[in-house]
Structure formats: C-alpha cells, structure tokens
mmCIF file of C-alpha atoms and ligand atoms in Angstrom:
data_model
loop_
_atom_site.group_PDB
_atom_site.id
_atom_site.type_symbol
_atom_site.label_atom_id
_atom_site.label_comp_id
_atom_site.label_asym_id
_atom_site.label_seq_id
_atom_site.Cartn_x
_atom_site.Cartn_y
_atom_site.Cartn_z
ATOM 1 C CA UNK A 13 -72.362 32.693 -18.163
ATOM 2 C CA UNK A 14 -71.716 35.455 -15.729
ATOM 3 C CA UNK A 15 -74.719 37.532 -17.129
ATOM 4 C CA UNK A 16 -77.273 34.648 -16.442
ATOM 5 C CA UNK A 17 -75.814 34.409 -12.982
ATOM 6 C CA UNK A 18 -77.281 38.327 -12.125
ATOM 7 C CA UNK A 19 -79.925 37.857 -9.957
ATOM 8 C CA UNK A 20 -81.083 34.805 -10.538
ATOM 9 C CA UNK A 21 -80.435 33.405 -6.766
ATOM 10 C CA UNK A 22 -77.894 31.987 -4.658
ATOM 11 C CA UNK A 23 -77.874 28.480 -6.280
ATOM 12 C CA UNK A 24 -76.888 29.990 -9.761
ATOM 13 C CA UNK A 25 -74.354 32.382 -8.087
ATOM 14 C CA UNK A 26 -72.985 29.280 -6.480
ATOM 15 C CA UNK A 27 -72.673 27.373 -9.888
ATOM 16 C CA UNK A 28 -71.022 30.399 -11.581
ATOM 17 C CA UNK A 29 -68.713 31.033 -8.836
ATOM 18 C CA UNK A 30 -67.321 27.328 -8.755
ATOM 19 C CA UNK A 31 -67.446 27.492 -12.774
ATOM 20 C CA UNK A 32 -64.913 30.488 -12.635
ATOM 21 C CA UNK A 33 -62.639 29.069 -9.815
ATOM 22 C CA UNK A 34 -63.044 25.811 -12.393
ATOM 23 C CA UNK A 35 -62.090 28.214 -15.495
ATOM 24 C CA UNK A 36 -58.916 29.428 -13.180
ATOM 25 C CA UNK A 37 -57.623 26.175 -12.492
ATOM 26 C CA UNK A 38 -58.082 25.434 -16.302
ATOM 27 C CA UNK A 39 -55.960 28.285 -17.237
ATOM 28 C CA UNK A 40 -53.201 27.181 -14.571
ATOM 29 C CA UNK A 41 -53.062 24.113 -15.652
ATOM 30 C CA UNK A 42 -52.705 24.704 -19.453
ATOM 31 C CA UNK A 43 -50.057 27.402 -18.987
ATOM 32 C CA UNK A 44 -48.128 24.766 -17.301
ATOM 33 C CA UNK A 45 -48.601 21.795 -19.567
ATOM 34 C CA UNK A 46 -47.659 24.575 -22.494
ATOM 35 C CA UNK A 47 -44.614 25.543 -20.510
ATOM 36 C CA UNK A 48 -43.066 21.410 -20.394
ATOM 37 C CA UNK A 49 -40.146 21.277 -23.116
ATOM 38 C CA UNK A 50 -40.402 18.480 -25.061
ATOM 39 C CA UNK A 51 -38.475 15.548 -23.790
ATOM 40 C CA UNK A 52 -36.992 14.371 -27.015
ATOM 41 C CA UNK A 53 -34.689 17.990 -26.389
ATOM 42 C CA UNK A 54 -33.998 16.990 -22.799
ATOM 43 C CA UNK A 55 -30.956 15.562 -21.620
ATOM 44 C CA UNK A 56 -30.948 12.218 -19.432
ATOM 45 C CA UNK A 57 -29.874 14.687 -16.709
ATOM 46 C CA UNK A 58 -32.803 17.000 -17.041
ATOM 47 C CA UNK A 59 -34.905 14.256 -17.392
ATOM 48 C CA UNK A 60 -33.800 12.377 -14.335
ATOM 49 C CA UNK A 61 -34.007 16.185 -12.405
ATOM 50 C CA UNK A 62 -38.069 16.499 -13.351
ATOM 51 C CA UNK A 63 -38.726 12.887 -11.956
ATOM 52 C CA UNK A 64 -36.907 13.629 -9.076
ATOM 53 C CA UNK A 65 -38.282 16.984 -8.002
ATOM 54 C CA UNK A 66 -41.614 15.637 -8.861
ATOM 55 C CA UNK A 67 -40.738 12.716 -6.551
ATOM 56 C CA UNK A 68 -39.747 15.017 -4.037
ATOM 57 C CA UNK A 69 -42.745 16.998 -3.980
ATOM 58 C CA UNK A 70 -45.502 14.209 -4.268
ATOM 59 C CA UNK A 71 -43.796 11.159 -2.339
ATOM 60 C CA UNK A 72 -43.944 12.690 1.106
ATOM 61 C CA UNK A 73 -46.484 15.845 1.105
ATOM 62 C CA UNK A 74 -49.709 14.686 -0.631
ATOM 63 C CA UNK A 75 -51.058 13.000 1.874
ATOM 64 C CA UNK A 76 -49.744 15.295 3.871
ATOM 65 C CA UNK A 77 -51.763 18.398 2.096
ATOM 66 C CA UNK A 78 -55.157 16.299 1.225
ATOM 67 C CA UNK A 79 -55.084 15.766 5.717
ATOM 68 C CA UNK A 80 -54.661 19.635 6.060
ATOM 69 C CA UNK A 81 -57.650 19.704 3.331
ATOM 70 C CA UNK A 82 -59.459 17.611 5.536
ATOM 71 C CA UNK A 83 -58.571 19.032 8.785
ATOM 72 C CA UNK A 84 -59.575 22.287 7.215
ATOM 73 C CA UNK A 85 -62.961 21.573 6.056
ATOM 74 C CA UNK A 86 -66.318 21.567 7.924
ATOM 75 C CA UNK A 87 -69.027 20.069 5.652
ATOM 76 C CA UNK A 88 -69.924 16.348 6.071
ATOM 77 C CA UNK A 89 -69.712 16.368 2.384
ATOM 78 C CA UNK A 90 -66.284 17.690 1.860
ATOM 79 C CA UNK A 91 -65.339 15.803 4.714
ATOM 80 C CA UNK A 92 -66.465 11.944 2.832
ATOM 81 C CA UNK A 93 -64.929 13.268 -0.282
ATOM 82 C CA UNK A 94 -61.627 13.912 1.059
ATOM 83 C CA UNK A 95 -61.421 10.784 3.206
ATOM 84 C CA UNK A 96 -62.546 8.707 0.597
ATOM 85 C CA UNK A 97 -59.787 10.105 -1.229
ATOM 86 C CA UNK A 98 -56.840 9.748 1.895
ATOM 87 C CA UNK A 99 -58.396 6.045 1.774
ATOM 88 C CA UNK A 100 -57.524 5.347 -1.533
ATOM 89 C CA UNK A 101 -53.711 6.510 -0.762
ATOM 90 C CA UNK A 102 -53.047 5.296 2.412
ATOM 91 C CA UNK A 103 -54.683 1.819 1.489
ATOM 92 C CA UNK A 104 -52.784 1.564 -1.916
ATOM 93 C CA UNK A 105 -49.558 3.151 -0.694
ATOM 94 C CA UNK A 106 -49.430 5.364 -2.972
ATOM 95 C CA UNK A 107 -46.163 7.052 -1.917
ATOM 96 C CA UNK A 108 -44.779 3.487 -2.355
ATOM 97 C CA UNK A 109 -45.981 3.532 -6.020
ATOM 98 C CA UNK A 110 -44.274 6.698 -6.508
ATOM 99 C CA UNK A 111 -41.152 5.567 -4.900
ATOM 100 C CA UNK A 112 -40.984 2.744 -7.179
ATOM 101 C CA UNK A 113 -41.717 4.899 -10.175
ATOM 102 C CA UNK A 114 -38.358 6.834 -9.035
ATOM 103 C CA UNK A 115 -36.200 4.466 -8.435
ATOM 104 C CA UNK A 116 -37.434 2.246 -11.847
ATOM 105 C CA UNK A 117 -36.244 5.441 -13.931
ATOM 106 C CA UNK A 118 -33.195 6.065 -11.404
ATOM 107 C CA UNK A 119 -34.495 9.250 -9.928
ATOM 108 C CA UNK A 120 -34.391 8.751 -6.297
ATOM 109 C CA UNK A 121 -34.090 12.505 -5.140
ATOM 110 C CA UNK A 122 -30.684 13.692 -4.241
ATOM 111 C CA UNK A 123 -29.767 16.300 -1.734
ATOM 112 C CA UNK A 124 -29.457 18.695 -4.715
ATOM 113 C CA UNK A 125 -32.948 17.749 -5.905
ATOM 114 C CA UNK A 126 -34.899 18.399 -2.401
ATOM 115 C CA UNK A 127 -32.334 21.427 -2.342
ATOM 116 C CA UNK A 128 -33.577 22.883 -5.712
ATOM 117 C CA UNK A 129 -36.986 22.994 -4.405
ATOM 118 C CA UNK A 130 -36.744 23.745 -0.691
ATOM 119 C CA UNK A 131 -38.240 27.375 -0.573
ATOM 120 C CA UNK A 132 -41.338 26.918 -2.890
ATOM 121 C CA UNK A 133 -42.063 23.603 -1.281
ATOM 122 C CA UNK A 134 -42.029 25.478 2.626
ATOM 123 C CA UNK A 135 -44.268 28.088 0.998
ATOM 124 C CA UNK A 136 -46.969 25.603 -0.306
ATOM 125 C CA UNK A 137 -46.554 23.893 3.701
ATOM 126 C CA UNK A 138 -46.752 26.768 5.570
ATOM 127 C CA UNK A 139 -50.168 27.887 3.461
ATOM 128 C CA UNK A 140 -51.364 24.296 3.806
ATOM 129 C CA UNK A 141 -50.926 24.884 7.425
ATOM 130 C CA UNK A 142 -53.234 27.755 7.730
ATOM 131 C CA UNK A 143 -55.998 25.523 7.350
ATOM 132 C CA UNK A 144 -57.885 27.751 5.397
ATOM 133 C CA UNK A 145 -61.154 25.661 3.946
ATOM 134 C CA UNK A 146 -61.973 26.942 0.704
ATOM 135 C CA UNK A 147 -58.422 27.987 -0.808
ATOM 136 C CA UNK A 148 -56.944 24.694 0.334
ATOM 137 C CA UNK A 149 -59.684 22.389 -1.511
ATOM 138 C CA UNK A 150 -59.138 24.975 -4.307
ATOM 139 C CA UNK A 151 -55.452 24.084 -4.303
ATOM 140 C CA UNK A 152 -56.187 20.457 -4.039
ATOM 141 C CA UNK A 153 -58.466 20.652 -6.793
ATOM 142 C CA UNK A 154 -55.763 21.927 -9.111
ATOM 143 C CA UNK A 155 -53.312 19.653 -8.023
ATOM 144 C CA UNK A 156 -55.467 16.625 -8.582
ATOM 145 C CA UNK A 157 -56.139 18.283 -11.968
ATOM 146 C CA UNK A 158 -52.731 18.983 -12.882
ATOM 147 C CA UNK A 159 -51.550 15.449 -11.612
ATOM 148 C CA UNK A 160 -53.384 13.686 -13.896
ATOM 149 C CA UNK A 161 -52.797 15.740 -17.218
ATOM 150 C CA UNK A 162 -49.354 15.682 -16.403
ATOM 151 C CA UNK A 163 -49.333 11.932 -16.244
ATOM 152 C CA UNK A 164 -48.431 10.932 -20.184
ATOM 153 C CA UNK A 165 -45.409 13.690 -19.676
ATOM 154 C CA UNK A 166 -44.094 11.985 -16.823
ATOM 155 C CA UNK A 167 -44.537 8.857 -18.302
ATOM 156 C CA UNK A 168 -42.413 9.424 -21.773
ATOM 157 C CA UNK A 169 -39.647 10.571 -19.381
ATOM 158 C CA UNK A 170 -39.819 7.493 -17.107
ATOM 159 C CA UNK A 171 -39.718 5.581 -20.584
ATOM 160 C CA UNK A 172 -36.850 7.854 -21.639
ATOM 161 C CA UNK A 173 -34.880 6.491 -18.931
ATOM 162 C CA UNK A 174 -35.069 3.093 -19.397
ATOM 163 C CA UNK A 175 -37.948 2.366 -17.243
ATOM 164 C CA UNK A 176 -41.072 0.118 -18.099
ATOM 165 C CA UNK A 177 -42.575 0.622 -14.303
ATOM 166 C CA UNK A 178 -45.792 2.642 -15.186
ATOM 167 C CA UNK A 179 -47.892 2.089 -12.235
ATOM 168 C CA UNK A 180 -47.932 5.298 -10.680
ATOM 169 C CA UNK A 181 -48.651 7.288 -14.345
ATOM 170 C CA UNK A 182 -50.770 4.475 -14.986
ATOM 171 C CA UNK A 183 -53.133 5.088 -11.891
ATOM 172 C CA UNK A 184 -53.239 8.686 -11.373
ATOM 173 C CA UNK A 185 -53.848 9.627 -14.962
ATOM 174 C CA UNK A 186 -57.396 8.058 -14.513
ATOM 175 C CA UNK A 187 -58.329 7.969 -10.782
ATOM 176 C CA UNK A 188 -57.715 11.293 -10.195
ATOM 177 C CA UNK A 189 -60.243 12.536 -12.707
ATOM 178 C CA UNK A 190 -62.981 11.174 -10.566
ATOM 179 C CA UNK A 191 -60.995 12.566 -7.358
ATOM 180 C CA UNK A 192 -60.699 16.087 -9.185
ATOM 181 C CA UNK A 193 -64.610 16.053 -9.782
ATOM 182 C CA UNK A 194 -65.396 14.899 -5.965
ATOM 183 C CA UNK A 195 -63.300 17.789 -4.888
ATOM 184 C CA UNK A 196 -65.431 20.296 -6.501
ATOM 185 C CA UNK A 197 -68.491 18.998 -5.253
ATOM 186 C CA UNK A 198 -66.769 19.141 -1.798
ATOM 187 C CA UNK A 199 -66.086 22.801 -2.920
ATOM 188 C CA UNK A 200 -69.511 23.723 -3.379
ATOM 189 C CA UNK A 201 -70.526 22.538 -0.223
ATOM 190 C CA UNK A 202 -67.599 24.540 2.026
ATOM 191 C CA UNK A 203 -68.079 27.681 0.394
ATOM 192 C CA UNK A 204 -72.134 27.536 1.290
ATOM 193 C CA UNK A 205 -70.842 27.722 4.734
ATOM 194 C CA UNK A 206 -68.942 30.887 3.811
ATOM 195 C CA UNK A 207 -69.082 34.622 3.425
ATOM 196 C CA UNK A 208 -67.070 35.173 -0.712
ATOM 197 C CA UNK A 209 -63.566 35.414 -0.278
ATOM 198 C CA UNK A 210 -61.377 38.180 -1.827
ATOM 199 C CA UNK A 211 -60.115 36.256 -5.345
ATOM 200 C CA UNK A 212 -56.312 36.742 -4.334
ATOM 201 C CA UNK A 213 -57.559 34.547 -1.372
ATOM 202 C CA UNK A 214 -59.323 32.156 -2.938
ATOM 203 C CA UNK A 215 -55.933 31.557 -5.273
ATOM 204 C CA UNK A 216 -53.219 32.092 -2.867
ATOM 205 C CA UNK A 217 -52.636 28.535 -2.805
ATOM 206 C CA UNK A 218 -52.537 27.538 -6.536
ATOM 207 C CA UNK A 219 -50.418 30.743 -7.278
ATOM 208 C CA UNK A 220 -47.900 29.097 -4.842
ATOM 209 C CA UNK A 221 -48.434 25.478 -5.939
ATOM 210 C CA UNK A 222 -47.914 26.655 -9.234
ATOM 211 C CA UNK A 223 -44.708 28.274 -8.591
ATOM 212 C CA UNK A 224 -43.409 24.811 -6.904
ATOM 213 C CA UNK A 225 -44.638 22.798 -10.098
ATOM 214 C CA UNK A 226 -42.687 25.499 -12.558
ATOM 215 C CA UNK A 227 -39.550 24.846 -9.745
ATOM 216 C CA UNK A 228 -40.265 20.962 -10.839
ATOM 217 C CA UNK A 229 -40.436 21.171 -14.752
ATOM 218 C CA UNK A 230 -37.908 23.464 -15.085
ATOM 219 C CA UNK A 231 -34.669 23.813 -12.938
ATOM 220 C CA UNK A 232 -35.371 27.306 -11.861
ATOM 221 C CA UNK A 233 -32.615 27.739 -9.321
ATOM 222 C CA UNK A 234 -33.705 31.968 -10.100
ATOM 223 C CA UNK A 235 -36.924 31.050 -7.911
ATOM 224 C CA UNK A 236 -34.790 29.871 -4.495
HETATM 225 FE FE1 FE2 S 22 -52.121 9.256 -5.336
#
C-alpha cells in the first residue's frame, strides 16, 4: 500500500495516510480486546468494578469529548458528522441509557470506582481540552471503534450480574459502526486543511485513551 502511495499525488497520499492512522487504531483496539480476561474467571466483584469504571468514564465525558471534537474542528464536513453524531446522544439520552445499564447490573460507580480512575481520566480531559483537530477526531475515532467491539464483553458481564437491561450494548454495538466510519470521512477532510503532523502527535490521544480503557478492564491501581 505504502509503495503505490509514492508519488502518485496528494489524493492517494491522503488515502494511505488515513489507511495507516486506520491500521493504528486497529492494532489498539485488538491489543485491548486480547488483553479482557474472560469473565467466566472473574469474580462478581471484578465484574461489577469493569461496569463501573466503564460507567464512570462514558456516562459523563462522551459527550463531553465528541463537543471538544467539534469545537476543535474546522471543516463543514467534520463539523455535520460530529453534530449529527452529538444529535443522536443528546436526543436519545444516551448517558441515561448507560446509567440504566449500571444500575440494572448494580454498578453505579462508587467513590472507589471514580477514585481508581481519576488520573488517566484528567489526562484524556486535559488533551481533549487542547482542542487539537486532527488527534482529537483520531481519538474519537478509536473510541467509537473500541466502543462498539467491546459491546458483547460488556454485555456477558451485565448478564453475569443478573441483569437482562441490554439497551445500551444493544445500541452502541451497531450505531457506532456507522458513527466510526463518518468520523473518518470527517478525518479526511480536517487533515486537507493541515500541514502532516509528527505521528506521536497524531496518537497522543489514543495512547492516553488507551491507558484509561486498560485502567477500566483491569484494576490497575499501578497506573494512579
Ligand atoms: Fe452513545
């Protein structure tokens, strides 16, 4: 791929450069699903623990991010994307699905659970807050992606703890393909407007997302 991208212009450049960032987010996001233990070996306690870091990540700061996204970004195409996608969660209430996910499986988020993942989730918010157009939609893109592969996982758990209220896992493992795919388009068209960014740039933001979603799945007091 890379050696038909040589030369040939800045439209295949463009294609090759959002097929790597693609290939990236890939990688981050099967390292992750490879790292989950499997929830017939967790205890009801570190089951309960994953939904509630999870809760405590996603309830109050998605939204949140996909506005700094928004705020961040200056094509009118990234711009539609991202609102159409802030539409879709305000108007649904999505927090309020994911609030009723928690509190189905008994996971409401203690003071020990936002505790547990205080300093990774300040590190994600004070990068979101730089405002930074093309590694924020770069985050956001993995996010979406990771979101929705990690639905089924989050799901058994749920189930695991008595809970039939599927909404949430039941939404966001399909929506958010067609958000994930919107996001690269939106992508495309911010980093036309662009000089390249360094890589460790461009990643900053998943490298630190991904840190916060390893703080979820596993318990990693080491990382706070
Ligand atoms: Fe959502």
């Amino acid at each position: 791929m890379t050696s038909l991208a040589v030369g040939v212009g800045v439209v295949r450049s463009s294609e090759s450069k959002i097929a790597s960032i693609q290939g990236y987010i890939d990688r981050a996001i099967e390292d992750l699903l490879a790292s989950l233990r499997n929830p017939k070996e967790l205890s009801a306690e570190e089951r309960r623990g994953i939904i509630a870091r999870y809760t405590a990540v996603l309830e109050g700061n998605f939204i949140y991010w996909m506005t700094g996204a928004y705020l961040s970004v200056r094509s009118d195409e990234a711009r539609a994307k991202i609102m159409d996608n802030l539409r879709e969660e305000v108007r649904d209430c999505h927090p309020g699905m994911m609030r009723r996910f928690a509190l189905a499986a008994h996971a409401i988020p203690t003071d020990t659970d936002t505790q547990a993942i205080y300093r990774n989730l300040m590190n994600v918010r004070l990068f979101i807050g730089r405002l930074s157009p093309v590694p924020t939609v770069v985050t956001m893109a993995f996010f979406e992606g990771f979101i929705q592969r990690f639905m089924p996982y989050l799901a058994e758990l749920a189930q695991r703890q008595g809970s039939a209220e599927m909404e949430y896992t039941d939404v966001h493992g399909v929506c958010d393909i067609t958000h994930t795919q919107e996001l690269f388009r939106a992508l495309e068209a911010e980093m036309a407007l662009e000089p390249p960014l360094p890589e460790k740039e461009v990643f900053e933001g998943v490298e630190l997302l991904r840190t916060l979603i390893q703080n979820i799945v596993v318990n990693n007091a080491a990382n706070n």
